[in-house]
Coordinates of C-alpha atoms in Angstrom, one line a residue:
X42 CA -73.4 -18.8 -25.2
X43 CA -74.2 -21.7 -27.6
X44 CA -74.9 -25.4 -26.9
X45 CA -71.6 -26.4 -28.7
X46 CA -69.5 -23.7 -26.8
X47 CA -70.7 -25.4 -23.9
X48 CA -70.0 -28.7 -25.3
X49 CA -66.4 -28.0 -26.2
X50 CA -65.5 -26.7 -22.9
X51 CA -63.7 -29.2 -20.7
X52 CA -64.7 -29.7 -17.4
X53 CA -63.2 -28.0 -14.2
X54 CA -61.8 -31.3 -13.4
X55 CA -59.7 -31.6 -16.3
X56 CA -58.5 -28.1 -16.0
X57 CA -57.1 -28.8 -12.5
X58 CA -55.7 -32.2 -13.5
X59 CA -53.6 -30.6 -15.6
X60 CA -52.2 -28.2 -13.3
X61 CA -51.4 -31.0 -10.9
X62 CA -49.5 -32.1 -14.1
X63 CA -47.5 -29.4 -14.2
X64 CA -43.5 -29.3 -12.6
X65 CA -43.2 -28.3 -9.3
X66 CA -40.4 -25.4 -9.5
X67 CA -37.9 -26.2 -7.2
X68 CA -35.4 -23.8 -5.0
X69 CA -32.1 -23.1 -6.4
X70 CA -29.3 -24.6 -3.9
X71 CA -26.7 -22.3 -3.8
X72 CA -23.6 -24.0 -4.7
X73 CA -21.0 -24.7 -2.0
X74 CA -17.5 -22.6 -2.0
X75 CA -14.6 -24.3 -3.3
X76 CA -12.0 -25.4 -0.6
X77 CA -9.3 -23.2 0.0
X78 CA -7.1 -26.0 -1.2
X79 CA -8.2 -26.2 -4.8
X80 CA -8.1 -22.0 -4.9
X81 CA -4.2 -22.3 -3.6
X82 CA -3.5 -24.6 -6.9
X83 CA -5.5 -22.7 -9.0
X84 CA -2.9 -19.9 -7.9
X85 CA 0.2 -22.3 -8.5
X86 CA -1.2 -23.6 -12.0
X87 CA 0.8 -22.0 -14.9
X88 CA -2.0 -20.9 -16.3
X89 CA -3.5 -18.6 -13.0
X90 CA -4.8 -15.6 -14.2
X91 CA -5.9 -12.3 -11.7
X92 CA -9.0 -14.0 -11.0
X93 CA -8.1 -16.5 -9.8
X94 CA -5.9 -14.6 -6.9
X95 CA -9.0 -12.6 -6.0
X96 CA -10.4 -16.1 -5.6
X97 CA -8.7 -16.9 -3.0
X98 CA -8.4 -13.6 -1.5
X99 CA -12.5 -13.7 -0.9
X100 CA -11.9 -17.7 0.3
X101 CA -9.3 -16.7 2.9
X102 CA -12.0 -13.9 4.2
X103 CA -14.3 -16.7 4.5
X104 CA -15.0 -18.1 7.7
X105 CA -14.1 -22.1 8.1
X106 CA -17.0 -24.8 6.7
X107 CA -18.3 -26.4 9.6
X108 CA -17.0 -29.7 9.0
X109 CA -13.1 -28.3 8.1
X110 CA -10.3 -29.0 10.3
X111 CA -9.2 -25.8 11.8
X112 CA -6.0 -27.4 12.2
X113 CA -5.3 -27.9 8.9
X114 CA -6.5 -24.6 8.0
X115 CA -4.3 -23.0 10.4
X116 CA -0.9 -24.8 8.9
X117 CA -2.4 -23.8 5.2
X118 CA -2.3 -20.3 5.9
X119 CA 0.9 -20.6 7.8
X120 CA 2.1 -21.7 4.9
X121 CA 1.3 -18.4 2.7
X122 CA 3.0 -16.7 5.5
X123 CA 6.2 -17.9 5.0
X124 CA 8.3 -15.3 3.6
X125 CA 9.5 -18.1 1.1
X126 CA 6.2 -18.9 -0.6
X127 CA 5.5 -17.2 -3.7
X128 CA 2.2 -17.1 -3.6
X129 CA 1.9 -14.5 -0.6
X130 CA 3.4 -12.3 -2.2
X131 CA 0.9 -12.2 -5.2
X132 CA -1.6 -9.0 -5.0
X133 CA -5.2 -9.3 -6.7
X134 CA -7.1 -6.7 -7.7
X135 CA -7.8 -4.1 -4.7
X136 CA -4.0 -4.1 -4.4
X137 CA -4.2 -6.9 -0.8
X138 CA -1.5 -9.7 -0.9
X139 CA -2.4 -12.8 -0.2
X140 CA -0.1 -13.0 3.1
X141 CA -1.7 -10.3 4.1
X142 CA -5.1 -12.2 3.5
X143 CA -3.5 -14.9 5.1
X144 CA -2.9 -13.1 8.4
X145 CA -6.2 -11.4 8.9
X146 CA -7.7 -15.6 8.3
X147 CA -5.3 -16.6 10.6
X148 CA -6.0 -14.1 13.6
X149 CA -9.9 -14.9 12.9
X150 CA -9.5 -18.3 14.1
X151 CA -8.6 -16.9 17.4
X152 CA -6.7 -18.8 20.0
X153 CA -4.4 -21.1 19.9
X154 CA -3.8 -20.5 16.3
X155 CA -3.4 -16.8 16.5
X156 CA -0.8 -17.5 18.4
X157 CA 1.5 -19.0 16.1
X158 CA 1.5 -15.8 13.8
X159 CA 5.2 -14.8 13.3
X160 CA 6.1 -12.2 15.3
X161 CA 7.6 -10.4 12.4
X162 CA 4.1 -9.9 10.8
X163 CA 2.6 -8.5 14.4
X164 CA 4.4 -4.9 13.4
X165 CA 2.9 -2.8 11.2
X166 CA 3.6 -2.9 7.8
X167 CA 6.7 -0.9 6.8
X168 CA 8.0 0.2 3.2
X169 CA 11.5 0.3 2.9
X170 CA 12.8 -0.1 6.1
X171 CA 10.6 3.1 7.8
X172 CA 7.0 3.4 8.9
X173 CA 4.7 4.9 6.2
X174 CA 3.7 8.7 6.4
X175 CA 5.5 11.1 8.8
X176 CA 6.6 10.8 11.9
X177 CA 7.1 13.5 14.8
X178 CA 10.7 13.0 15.0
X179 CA 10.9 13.6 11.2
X180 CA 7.9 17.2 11.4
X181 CA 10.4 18.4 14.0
X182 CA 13.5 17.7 11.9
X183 CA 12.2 19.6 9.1
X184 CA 10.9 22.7 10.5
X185 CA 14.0 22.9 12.8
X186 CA 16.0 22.7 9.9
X187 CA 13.8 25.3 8.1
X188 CA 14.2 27.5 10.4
X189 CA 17.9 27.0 10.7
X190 CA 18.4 27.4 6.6
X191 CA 16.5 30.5 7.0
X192 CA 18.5 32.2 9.4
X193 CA 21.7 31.4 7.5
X194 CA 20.1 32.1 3.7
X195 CA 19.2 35.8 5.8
X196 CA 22.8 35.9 6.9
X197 CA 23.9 35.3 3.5
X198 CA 21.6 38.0 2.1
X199 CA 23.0 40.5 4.7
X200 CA 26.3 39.7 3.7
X201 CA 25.4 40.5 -0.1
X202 CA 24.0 43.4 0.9
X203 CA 26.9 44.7 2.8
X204 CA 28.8 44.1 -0.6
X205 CA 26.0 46.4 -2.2
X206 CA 24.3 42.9 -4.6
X207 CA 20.6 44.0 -4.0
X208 CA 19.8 41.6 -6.9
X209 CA 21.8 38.6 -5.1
X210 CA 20.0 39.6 -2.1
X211 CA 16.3 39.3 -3.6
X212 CA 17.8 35.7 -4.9
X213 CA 18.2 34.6 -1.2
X214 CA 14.6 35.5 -0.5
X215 CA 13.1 33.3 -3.1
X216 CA 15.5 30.8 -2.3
X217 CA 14.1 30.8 1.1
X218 CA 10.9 31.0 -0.4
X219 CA 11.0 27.8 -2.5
X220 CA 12.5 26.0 0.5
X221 CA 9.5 26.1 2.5
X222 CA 7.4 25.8 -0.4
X223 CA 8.9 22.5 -1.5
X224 CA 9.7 21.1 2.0
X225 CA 5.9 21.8 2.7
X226 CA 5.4 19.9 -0.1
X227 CA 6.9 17.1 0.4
X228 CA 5.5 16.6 4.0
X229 CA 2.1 17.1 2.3
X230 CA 2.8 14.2 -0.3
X231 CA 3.8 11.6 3.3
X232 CA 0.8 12.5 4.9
X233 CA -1.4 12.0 1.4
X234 CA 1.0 9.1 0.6
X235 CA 1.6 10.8 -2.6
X236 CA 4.5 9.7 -4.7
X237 CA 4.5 11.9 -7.1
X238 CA 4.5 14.7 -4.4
X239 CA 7.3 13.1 -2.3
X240 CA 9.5 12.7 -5.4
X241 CA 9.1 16.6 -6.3
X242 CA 9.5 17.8 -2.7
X243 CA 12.7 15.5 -2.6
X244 CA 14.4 16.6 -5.8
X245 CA 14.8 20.4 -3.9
X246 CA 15.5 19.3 -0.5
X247 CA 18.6 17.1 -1.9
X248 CA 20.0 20.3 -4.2
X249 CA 19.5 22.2 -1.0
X250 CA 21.4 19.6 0.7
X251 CA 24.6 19.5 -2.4
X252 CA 24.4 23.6 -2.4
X253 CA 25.1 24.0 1.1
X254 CA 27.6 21.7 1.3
X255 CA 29.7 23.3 -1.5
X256 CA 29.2 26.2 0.4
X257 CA 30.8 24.1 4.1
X258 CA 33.2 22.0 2.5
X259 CA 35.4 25.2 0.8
X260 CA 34.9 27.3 3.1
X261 CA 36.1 25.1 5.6
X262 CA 39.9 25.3 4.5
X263 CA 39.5 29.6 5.6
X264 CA 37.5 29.0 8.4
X265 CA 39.2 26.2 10.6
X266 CA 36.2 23.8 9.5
X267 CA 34.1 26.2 11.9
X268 CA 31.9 26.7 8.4
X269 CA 31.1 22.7 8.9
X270 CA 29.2 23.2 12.2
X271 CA 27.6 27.0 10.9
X272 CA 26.8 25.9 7.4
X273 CA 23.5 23.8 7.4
X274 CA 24.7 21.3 5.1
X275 CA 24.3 18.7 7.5
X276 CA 20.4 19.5 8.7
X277 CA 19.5 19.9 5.0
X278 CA 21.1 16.4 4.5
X279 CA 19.2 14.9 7.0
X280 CA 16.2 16.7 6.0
X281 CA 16.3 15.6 2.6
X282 CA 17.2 11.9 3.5
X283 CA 14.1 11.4 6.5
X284 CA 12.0 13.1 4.0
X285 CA 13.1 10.7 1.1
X286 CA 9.9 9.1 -1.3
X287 CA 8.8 6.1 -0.5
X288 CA 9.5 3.2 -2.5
X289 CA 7.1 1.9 -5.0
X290 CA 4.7 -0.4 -4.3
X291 CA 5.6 -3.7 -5.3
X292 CA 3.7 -4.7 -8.5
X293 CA 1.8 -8.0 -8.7
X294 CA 2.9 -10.5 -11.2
X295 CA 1.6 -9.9 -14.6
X296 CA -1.3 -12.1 -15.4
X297 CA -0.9 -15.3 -17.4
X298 CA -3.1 -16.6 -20.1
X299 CA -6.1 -18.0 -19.5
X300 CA -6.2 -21.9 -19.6
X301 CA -7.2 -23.2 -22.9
X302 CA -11.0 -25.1 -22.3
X303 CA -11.3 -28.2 -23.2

């Protein structure tokens, strides 16, 4: 190396004065979670978007800041639990509600709060008035009344065949035949909690239900109304009514535009 390479080298103690110059990098601070009051009126602002529901979904899931007042976050989500507030009623985007949010924040606190859940909200959920899926009540109806509408679709069959109507006959079968099918079906689409399914299913068990009852009701005037307690009208009915679709799931309200920024 030459004399002037040498020359124009700084020394080491430059070099490390300079690092020493150097900024320090410092550790990001993760930035604290917005109260759960300012997510509740960024729900009730006219300009609340999808967001900002999931928002406050993911804040009620939160547990309580250390220095919040459990009591006031008890009578906020008391508040979403009222059946007269809008907001719990609002869905984000994995299909939760915010009341139902509400409840799983407010059990969390354990007791006393929990206490004060309405008792209401303790059972499960229900859609329409009935449990969700299938009961055993409701399996034991339906096969009973298979069976039943089986025995009398083969009574009718023998009877047609009596009257020499082998063609009338083989339309019984698949009658029977599409009965079990579709009733089958339907109990497939409660236990799936398939709409679609249910709604299929239903449409055959309620023509099942009108046909045998056009068969009771006239017949009843040449029979006594003996044909009324023979006929299965009233099982296929019953059938068709416990086996009804479900109602559809409410939707959420229809996301706003966003907020102009300023």
């Amino acid at each position: 190396m030459s004399q002037e390479a040498l020359r124009s080298a700084p020394p080491p103690s430059t070099v490390e004065e300079e690092f020493d110059l150097l900024p320090t990098p410092v550790a990001a601070v993760p930035a604290p979670f917005p109260p759960l009051t300012f997510l509740l009126e960024e729900v009730r602002s006219p300009g609340m978007v999808r967001a900002d529901i999931d928002a406050l979904i993911v804040g009620l899931g939160r547990p309580p800041a250390p220095d919040e007042p459990l009591r006031e976050r008890a009578d906020l989500l008391l508040g979403l639990l009222d059946r007269n507030n809008p907001v719990g009623d609002h869905a984000g985007s994995g299909g939760m509600k915010v009341r139902h949010a509400a409840k799983e924040a407010l059990i969390a606190l354990g007791y006393p709060y929990a206490m004060e859940l309405p008792p209401d909200l303790l059972e499960p959920q229900r859609t329409g008035g009935r449990e969700p899926g299938l009961s055993s009540g409701d399996i034991t109806l339906a096969v009973v009344s298979l069976l039943y509408q089986s025995g009398g679709l083969v009574g009718v069959g023998a009877l047609l065949d009596y009257f020499r109507m082998p063609a009338a006959t083989e339309v019984t079968v698949g009658i029977g035949v599409v009965l079990w099918l579709f009733t089958l079906l339907s109990m497939v689409g409660h236990h799936s909690r398939s709409r679609d399914l249910q709604v299929i299913g239903s449409a055959v068990l309620w023509s099942a239900a009108v046909v045998w009852s056009l068969i009771a009701l006239p017949s009843a005037l040449f029979t006594n109304g003996i044909s009324l307690l023979l006929v299965p009208w009233h099982l296929a009915l019953w059938t068709a009514y416990s086996l009804r679709p479900e109602p559809e799931p409410e939707e959420s309200p229809a996301p706003r535009s966003p907020r102009p920024t300023p």
